[in-house]
Amino acid sequence: MIVQDDLNQNVNMHMTETELVEVMYAIRSKKEQEIDKIKNKINKYVKKKNAEEAFYQSLSPMRKLFAGRSPSHHQAVEYIAHVKEPLKQIERLKQGLFELNHSIRYLQEDHKEEITLSTTIFREVRSTYRMENFPS
């Protein structure tokens, strides 16, 4: 089977259909693991912040006066760095998963001698295929 890049039709690879499907499933599981890892980091951060807030609220008014607390704009930047950006990254990974699942479905339904993949999927397939066949 010939696997072509959508952007550059001159770039292609030769592999069997079963190899291609296995590589795509490996890429899919890697993306799903990455999504779970990011979600765990976000949950860990949120739990930590909730615990800090609960501790601060439990302090007496006099202790609150002396307790050091970062300014609200610092908290906002921290939230963006630890929650908002990772959520955007999860959305990008989910979009990649959607494209990958669509390609897998197309490959399993139609048995063709040639398939054209998006550039991102093609690059991932190429790098994963090389790593599996030529380990360091």
N, C-alpha and C. Protein backbone atom coordinates (compact mmCIF):
# COMPACT_ATOMS: atom_id res chain seq x y z
N MET A 1 0.84 -1.17 0.00
CA MET A 1 0.00 0.00 0.00
C MET A 1 0.89 1.24 0.00
N ILE A 2 0.47 2.24 -0.74
CA ILE A 2 1.18 3.50 -0.82
C ILE A 2 0.47 4.51 0.08
N VAL A 3 1.24 5.12 0.98
CA VAL A 3 0.71 6.13 1.88
C VAL A 3 1.29 7.46 1.46
N GLN A 4 0.41 8.41 1.10
CA GLN A 4 0.85 9.70 0.60
C GLN A 4 0.55 10.81 1.59
N ASP A 5 1.37 11.86 1.48
CA ASP A 5 1.15 13.08 2.25
C ASP A 5 0.15 13.95 1.50
N ASP A 6 -0.82 14.51 2.21
CA ASP A 6 -1.84 15.34 1.60
C ASP A 6 -1.26 16.62 1.02
N LEU A 7 -0.33 17.22 1.71
CA LEU A 7 0.24 18.48 1.28
C LEU A 7 1.24 18.31 0.13
N ASN A 8 2.11 17.34 0.26
CA ASN A 8 3.14 17.10 -0.74
C ASN A 8 2.94 15.70 -1.32
N GLN A 9 2.31 15.61 -2.45
CA GLN A 9 1.97 14.31 -3.05
C GLN A 9 3.20 13.50 -3.45
N ASN A 10 4.35 14.15 -3.58
CA ASN A 10 5.57 13.43 -3.96
C ASN A 10 6.14 12.61 -2.81
N VAL A 11 5.79 12.96 -1.58
CA VAL A 11 6.29 12.24 -0.42
C VAL A 11 5.34 11.08 -0.13
N ASN A 12 5.89 9.87 -0.14
CA ASN A 12 5.05 8.71 0.16
C ASN A 12 5.87 7.62 0.83
N MET A 13 5.16 6.65 1.39
CA MET A 13 5.76 5.48 2.05
C MET A 13 5.06 4.24 1.52
N HIS A 14 5.76 3.14 1.63
CA HIS A 14 5.19 1.85 1.26
C HIS A 14 5.13 0.98 2.51
N MET A 15 3.93 0.51 2.82
CA MET A 15 3.74 -0.38 3.96
C MET A 15 2.46 -1.17 3.73
N THR A 16 2.33 -2.28 4.45
CA THR A 16 1.11 -3.06 4.30
C THR A 16 -0.03 -2.39 5.06
N GLU A 17 -1.22 -2.77 4.72
CA GLU A 17 -2.40 -2.18 5.34
C GLU A 17 -2.45 -2.49 6.83
N THR A 18 -2.10 -3.72 7.20
CA THR A 18 -2.13 -4.09 8.61
C THR A 18 -1.09 -3.31 9.41
N GLU A 19 0.09 -3.08 8.82
CA GLU A 19 1.10 -2.28 9.49
C GLU A 19 0.60 -0.86 9.72
N LEU A 20 -0.03 -0.30 8.70
CA LEU A 20 -0.54 1.06 8.80
C LEU A 20 -1.61 1.17 9.88
N VAL A 21 -2.50 0.20 9.94
CA VAL A 21 -3.55 0.22 10.95
C VAL A 21 -2.94 0.08 12.34
N GLU A 22 -1.96 -0.80 12.50
CA GLU A 22 -1.30 -0.97 13.80
C GLU A 22 -0.61 0.31 14.24
N VAL A 23 0.08 0.96 13.31
CA VAL A 23 0.76 2.22 13.63
C VAL A 23 -0.25 3.28 14.01
N MET A 24 -1.37 3.35 13.30
CA MET A 24 -2.40 4.34 13.62
C MET A 24 -3.02 4.08 14.99
N TYR A 25 -3.24 2.81 15.33
CA TYR A 25 -3.75 2.49 16.66
C TYR A 25 -2.74 2.86 17.74
N ALA A 26 -1.46 2.66 17.47
CA ALA A 26 -0.41 3.05 18.43
C ALA A 26 -0.40 4.56 18.64
N ILE A 27 -0.54 5.30 17.56
CA ILE A 27 -0.59 6.76 17.66
C ILE A 27 -1.82 7.19 18.44
N ARG A 28 -2.94 6.54 18.18
CA ARG A 28 -4.18 6.88 18.89
C ARG A 28 -4.05 6.63 20.39
N SER A 29 -3.48 5.50 20.76
CA SER A 29 -3.33 5.22 22.19
C SER A 29 -2.35 6.19 22.85
N LYS A 30 -1.30 6.60 22.11
CA LYS A 30 -0.35 7.56 22.65
C LYS A 30 -1.03 8.91 22.89
N LYS A 31 -1.88 9.33 21.96
CA LYS A 31 -2.60 10.60 22.12
C LYS A 31 -3.59 10.52 23.29
N GLU A 32 -4.27 9.40 23.43
CA GLU A 32 -5.22 9.23 24.54
C GLU A 32 -4.50 9.25 25.88
N GLN A 33 -3.32 8.63 25.94
CA GLN A 33 -2.54 8.66 27.17
C GLN A 33 -2.08 10.08 27.50
N GLU A 34 -1.70 10.82 26.47
CA GLU A 34 -1.26 12.20 26.68
C GLU A 34 -2.42 13.07 27.19
N ILE A 35 -3.62 12.84 26.65
CA ILE A 35 -4.80 13.58 27.12
C ILE A 35 -5.06 13.26 28.59
N ASP A 36 -4.99 11.98 28.96
CA ASP A 36 -5.21 11.60 30.36
C ASP A 36 -4.16 12.22 31.28
N LYS A 37 -2.93 12.25 30.81
CA LYS A 37 -1.84 12.82 31.60
C LYS A 37 -2.08 14.32 31.84
N ILE A 38 -2.50 15.03 30.81
CA ILE A 38 -2.78 16.47 30.94
C ILE A 38 -3.97 16.69 31.88
N LYS A 39 -5.01 15.87 31.75
CA LYS A 39 -6.17 16.00 32.62
C LYS A 39 -5.78 15.77 34.08
N ASN A 40 -4.91 14.79 34.32
CA ASN A 40 -4.45 14.53 35.69
C ASN A 40 -3.68 15.72 36.25
N LYS A 41 -2.85 16.36 35.43
CA LYS A 41 -2.10 17.54 35.88
C LYS A 41 -3.06 18.68 36.24
N ILE A 42 -4.08 18.88 35.40
CA ILE A 42 -5.05 19.93 35.68
C ILE A 42 -5.79 19.65 36.98
N ASN A 43 -6.24 18.40 37.16
CA ASN A 43 -6.96 18.04 38.38
C ASN A 43 -6.09 18.20 39.61
N LYS A 44 -4.83 17.84 39.50
CA LYS A 44 -3.89 17.99 40.61
C LYS A 44 -3.74 19.47 40.99
N TYR A 45 -3.60 20.32 39.98
CA TYR A 45 -3.48 21.76 40.23
C TYR A 45 -4.74 22.32 40.89
N VAL A 46 -5.91 21.93 40.38
CA VAL A 46 -7.17 22.44 40.92
C VAL A 46 -7.35 21.98 42.37
N LYS A 47 -7.02 20.73 42.66
CA LYS A 47 -7.13 20.24 44.04
C LYS A 47 -6.20 21.01 44.96
N LYS A 48 -4.99 21.28 44.50
CA LYS A 48 -4.02 22.03 45.30
C LYS A 48 -4.54 23.43 45.59
N LYS A 49 -5.07 24.10 44.55
CA LYS A 49 -5.59 25.45 44.73
C LYS A 49 -6.81 25.46 45.66
N ASN A 50 -7.68 24.47 45.54
CA ASN A 50 -8.85 24.38 46.41
C ASN A 50 -8.43 24.16 47.87
N ALA A 51 -7.41 23.33 48.08
CA ALA A 51 -6.92 23.09 49.43
C ALA A 51 -6.30 24.36 50.01
N GLU A 52 -5.54 25.09 49.20
CA GLU A 52 -4.95 26.35 49.67
C GLU A 52 -6.04 27.36 50.02
N GLU A 53 -7.07 27.45 49.20
CA GLU A 53 -8.17 28.38 49.44
C GLU A 53 -8.94 28.00 50.71
N ALA A 54 -9.17 26.70 50.89
CA ALA A 54 -9.87 26.25 52.09
C ALA A 54 -9.05 26.56 53.34
N PHE A 55 -7.75 26.37 53.27
CA PHE A 55 -6.89 26.69 54.40
C PHE A 55 -6.93 28.19 54.71
N TYR A 56 -6.85 29.00 53.66
CA TYR A 56 -6.88 30.46 53.85
C TYR A 56 -8.20 30.90 54.47
N GLN A 57 -9.29 30.32 54.01
CA GLN A 57 -10.61 30.70 54.55
C GLN A 57 -10.78 30.26 56.00
N SER A 58 -10.04 29.22 56.40
CA SER A 58 -10.16 28.73 57.78
C SER A 58 -9.37 29.59 58.78
N LEU A 59 -8.52 30.46 58.27
CA LEU A 59 -7.73 31.31 59.15
C LEU A 59 -8.60 32.38 59.81
N SER A 60 -8.16 32.81 60.98
CA SER A 60 -8.87 33.91 61.66
C SER A 60 -8.59 35.21 60.91
N PRO A 61 -9.44 36.22 61.08
CA PRO A 61 -9.23 37.48 60.36
C PRO A 61 -7.86 38.10 60.64
N MET A 62 -7.35 37.95 61.85
CA MET A 62 -6.04 38.51 62.17
C MET A 62 -4.93 37.77 61.41
N ARG A 63 -5.05 36.45 61.36
CA ARG A 63 -4.03 35.67 60.62
C ARG A 63 -4.12 35.93 59.12
N LYS A 64 -5.33 36.13 58.62
CA LYS A 64 -5.49 36.45 57.19
C LYS A 64 -4.75 37.74 56.84
N LEU A 65 -4.75 38.65 57.79
CA LEU A 65 -4.08 39.92 57.58
C LEU A 65 -2.57 39.72 57.35
N PHE A 66 -1.98 38.78 58.07
CA PHE A 66 -0.54 38.54 57.97
C PHE A 66 -0.18 37.43 56.98
N ALA A 67 -1.17 36.71 56.54
CA ALA A 67 -0.90 35.61 55.59
C ALA A 67 -0.54 36.19 54.22
N GLY A 68 0.52 35.68 53.67
CA GLY A 68 0.91 36.13 52.33
C GLY A 68 0.05 35.46 51.27
N ARG A 69 -0.47 36.28 50.38
CA ARG A 69 -1.32 35.75 49.32
C ARG A 69 -0.94 36.47 48.04
N SER A 70 -0.78 35.70 46.98
CA SER A 70 -0.37 36.32 45.72
C SER A 70 -1.50 37.19 45.17
N PRO A 71 -1.15 38.26 44.47
CA PRO A 71 -2.16 39.15 43.90
C PRO A 71 -3.03 38.42 42.88
N SER A 72 -4.21 38.97 42.64
CA SER A 72 -5.18 38.30 41.76
C SER A 72 -4.65 38.16 40.34
N HIS A 73 -3.87 39.13 39.84
CA HIS A 73 -3.36 38.99 38.48
C HIS A 73 -2.31 37.87 38.39
N HIS A 74 -1.60 37.61 39.49
CA HIS A 74 -0.67 36.46 39.51
C HIS A 74 -1.47 35.16 39.47
N GLN A 75 -2.56 35.14 40.21
CA GLN A 75 -3.41 33.94 40.21
C GLN A 75 -4.01 33.70 38.82
N ALA A 76 -4.36 34.79 38.13
CA ALA A 76 -4.93 34.65 36.80
C ALA A 76 -3.91 34.10 35.81
N VAL A 77 -2.69 34.60 35.90
CA VAL A 77 -1.63 34.09 35.01
C VAL A 77 -1.34 32.63 35.32
N GLU A 78 -1.34 32.29 36.60
CA GLU A 78 -1.12 30.90 37.01
C GLU A 78 -2.23 30.00 36.47
N TYR A 79 -3.47 30.47 36.53
CA TYR A 79 -4.61 29.72 36.02
C TYR A 79 -4.47 29.49 34.51
N ILE A 80 -4.07 30.53 33.80
CA ILE A 80 -3.89 30.40 32.36
C ILE A 80 -2.81 29.36 32.05
N ALA A 81 -1.71 29.42 32.79
CA ALA A 81 -0.60 28.51 32.53
C ALA A 81 -0.91 27.07 32.90
N HIS A 82 -1.67 26.87 33.99
CA HIS A 82 -1.89 25.52 34.49
C HIS A 82 -3.22 24.89 34.08
N VAL A 83 -4.17 25.70 33.61
CA VAL A 83 -5.48 25.15 33.25
C VAL A 83 -5.87 25.48 31.82
N LYS A 84 -5.87 26.76 31.48
CA LYS A 84 -6.42 27.16 30.18
C LYS A 84 -5.58 26.66 29.01
N GLU A 85 -4.26 26.83 29.07
CA GLU A 85 -3.40 26.36 27.98
C GLU A 85 -3.44 24.83 27.84
N PRO A 86 -3.36 24.07 28.94
CA PRO A 86 -3.51 22.62 28.79
C PRO A 86 -4.85 22.19 28.20
N LEU A 87 -5.92 22.93 28.52
CA LEU A 87 -7.22 22.61 27.92
C LEU A 87 -7.21 22.84 26.41
N LYS A 88 -6.52 23.89 25.98
CA LYS A 88 -6.37 24.12 24.54
C LYS A 88 -5.57 22.99 23.90
N GLN A 89 -4.54 22.53 24.60
CA GLN A 89 -3.73 21.43 24.09
C GLN A 89 -4.57 20.16 23.98
N ILE A 90 -5.45 19.93 24.95
CA ILE A 90 -6.34 18.76 24.90
C ILE A 90 -7.26 18.87 23.69
N GLU A 91 -7.77 20.05 23.41
CA GLU A 91 -8.64 20.23 22.24
C GLU A 91 -7.90 19.93 20.94
N ARG A 92 -6.65 20.37 20.85
CA ARG A 92 -5.85 20.06 19.65
C ARG A 92 -5.63 18.56 19.51
N LEU A 93 -5.34 17.90 20.64
CA LEU A 93 -5.14 16.45 20.60
C LEU A 93 -6.44 15.73 20.22
N LYS A 94 -7.57 16.21 20.72
CA LYS A 94 -8.86 15.59 20.37
C LYS A 94 -9.17 15.77 18.89
N GLN A 95 -8.82 16.92 18.34
CA GLN A 95 -9.01 17.14 16.90
C GLN A 95 -8.14 16.16 16.11
N GLY A 96 -6.90 15.97 16.56
CA GLY A 96 -6.03 14.99 15.92
C GLY A 96 -6.58 13.58 16.03
N LEU A 97 -7.16 13.25 17.18
CA LEU A 97 -7.79 11.93 17.36
C LEU A 97 -8.96 11.75 16.41
N PHE A 98 -9.76 12.80 16.24
CA PHE A 98 -10.90 12.73 15.33
C PHE A 98 -10.42 12.43 13.91
N GLU A 99 -9.39 13.16 13.46
CA GLU A 99 -8.85 12.93 12.11
C GLU A 99 -8.29 11.51 11.99
N LEU A 100 -7.58 11.07 13.03
CA LEU A 100 -6.99 9.74 13.02
C LEU A 100 -8.06 8.66 12.97
N ASN A 101 -9.11 8.80 13.77
CA ASN A 101 -10.21 7.82 13.76
C ASN A 101 -10.91 7.79 12.41
N HIS A 102 -11.07 8.96 11.80
CA HIS A 102 -11.67 9.03 10.47
C HIS A 102 -10.80 8.28 9.45
N SER A 103 -9.51 8.46 9.52
CA SER A 103 -8.60 7.78 8.59
C SER A 103 -8.62 6.28 8.81
N ILE A 104 -8.66 5.85 10.07
CA ILE A 104 -8.70 4.42 10.38
C ILE A 104 -9.99 3.81 9.82
N ARG A 105 -11.12 4.49 10.05
CA ARG A 105 -12.40 4.00 9.54
C ARG A 105 -12.38 3.90 8.01
N TYR A 106 -11.86 4.92 7.37
CA TYR A 106 -11.77 4.93 5.90
C TYR A 106 -10.90 3.77 5.41
N LEU A 107 -9.80 3.54 6.08
CA LEU A 107 -8.88 2.48 5.69
C LEU A 107 -9.51 1.10 5.87
N GLN A 108 -10.28 0.93 6.93
CA GLN A 108 -10.89 -0.37 7.19
C GLN A 108 -12.09 -0.64 6.28
N GLU A 109 -12.79 0.41 5.86
CA GLU A 109 -13.95 0.22 4.99
C GLU A 109 -13.54 -0.06 3.55
N ASP A 110 -12.62 0.75 3.03
CA ASP A 110 -12.20 0.61 1.64
C ASP A 110 -10.78 0.07 1.59
N HIS A 111 -10.62 -1.08 0.97
CA HIS A 111 -9.29 -1.67 0.83
C HIS A 111 -8.71 -1.19 -0.49
N LYS A 112 -7.91 -0.15 -0.40
CA LYS A 112 -7.31 0.43 -1.59
C LYS A 112 -5.80 0.21 -1.56
N GLU A 113 -5.19 0.46 -2.68
CA GLU A 113 -3.74 0.33 -2.79
C GLU A 113 -3.04 1.63 -2.43
N GLU A 114 -3.83 2.71 -2.24
CA GLU A 114 -3.25 4.02 -2.00
C GLU A 114 -4.16 4.80 -1.05
N ILE A 115 -3.54 5.50 -0.11
CA ILE A 115 -4.30 6.35 0.81
C ILE A 115 -3.55 7.66 0.99
N THR A 116 -4.30 8.75 1.07
CA THR A 116 -3.72 10.06 1.30
C THR A 116 -4.10 10.52 2.70
N LEU A 117 -3.08 10.81 3.52
CA LEU A 117 -3.30 11.23 4.90
C LEU A 117 -2.95 12.71 5.06
N SER A 118 -3.54 13.34 6.05
CA SER A 118 -3.17 14.73 6.34
C SER A 118 -1.70 14.77 6.73
N THR A 119 -1.10 15.93 6.59
CA THR A 119 0.33 16.07 6.84
C THR A 119 0.71 15.69 8.26
N THR A 120 -0.09 16.11 9.24
CA THR A 120 0.25 15.80 10.63
C THR A 120 0.18 14.29 10.89
N ILE A 121 -0.85 13.64 10.39
CA ILE A 121 -0.97 12.19 10.59
C ILE A 121 0.13 11.47 9.83
N PHE A 122 0.44 11.93 8.62
CA PHE A 122 1.49 11.30 7.83
C PHE A 122 2.83 11.36 8.57
N ARG A 123 3.14 12.53 9.14
CA ARG A 123 4.40 12.68 9.88
C ARG A 123 4.44 11.78 11.10
N GLU A 124 3.33 11.70 11.81
CA GLU A 124 3.27 10.83 12.99
C GLU A 124 3.43 9.36 12.60
N VAL A 125 2.75 8.97 11.52
CA VAL A 125 2.87 7.58 11.05
C VAL A 125 4.31 7.28 10.65
N ARG A 126 4.91 8.20 9.92
CA ARG A 126 6.28 7.99 9.46
C ARG A 126 7.24 7.86 10.64
N SER A 127 7.15 8.76 11.62
CA SER A 127 8.08 8.70 12.75
C SER A 127 7.83 7.46 13.61
N THR A 128 6.56 7.10 13.84
CA THR A 128 6.25 5.91 14.64
C THR A 128 6.68 4.65 13.92
N TYR A 129 6.47 4.58 12.62
CA TYR A 129 6.86 3.41 11.83
C TYR A 129 8.37 3.23 11.86
N ARG A 130 9.10 4.32 11.74
CA ARG A 130 10.57 4.25 11.78
C ARG A 130 11.06 3.80 13.15
N MET A 131 10.42 4.31 14.21
CA MET A 131 10.84 3.94 15.56
C MET A 131 10.58 2.46 15.83
N GLU A 132 9.49 1.92 15.29
CA GLU A 132 9.17 0.50 15.51
C GLU A 132 10.10 -0.40 14.72
N ASN A 133 10.45 -0.01 13.50
CA ASN A 133 11.25 -0.87 12.64
C ASN A 133 12.75 -0.70 12.80
N PHE A 134 13.16 0.47 13.26
CA PHE A 134 14.60 0.73 13.42
C PHE A 134 14.87 1.29 14.80
N PRO A 135 14.73 0.45 15.85
CA PRO A 135 14.96 0.97 17.21
C PRO A 135 16.41 1.37 17.41
N SER A 136 16.63 2.35 18.26
CA SER A 136 18.00 2.84 18.50
C SER A 136 18.81 1.89 19.32
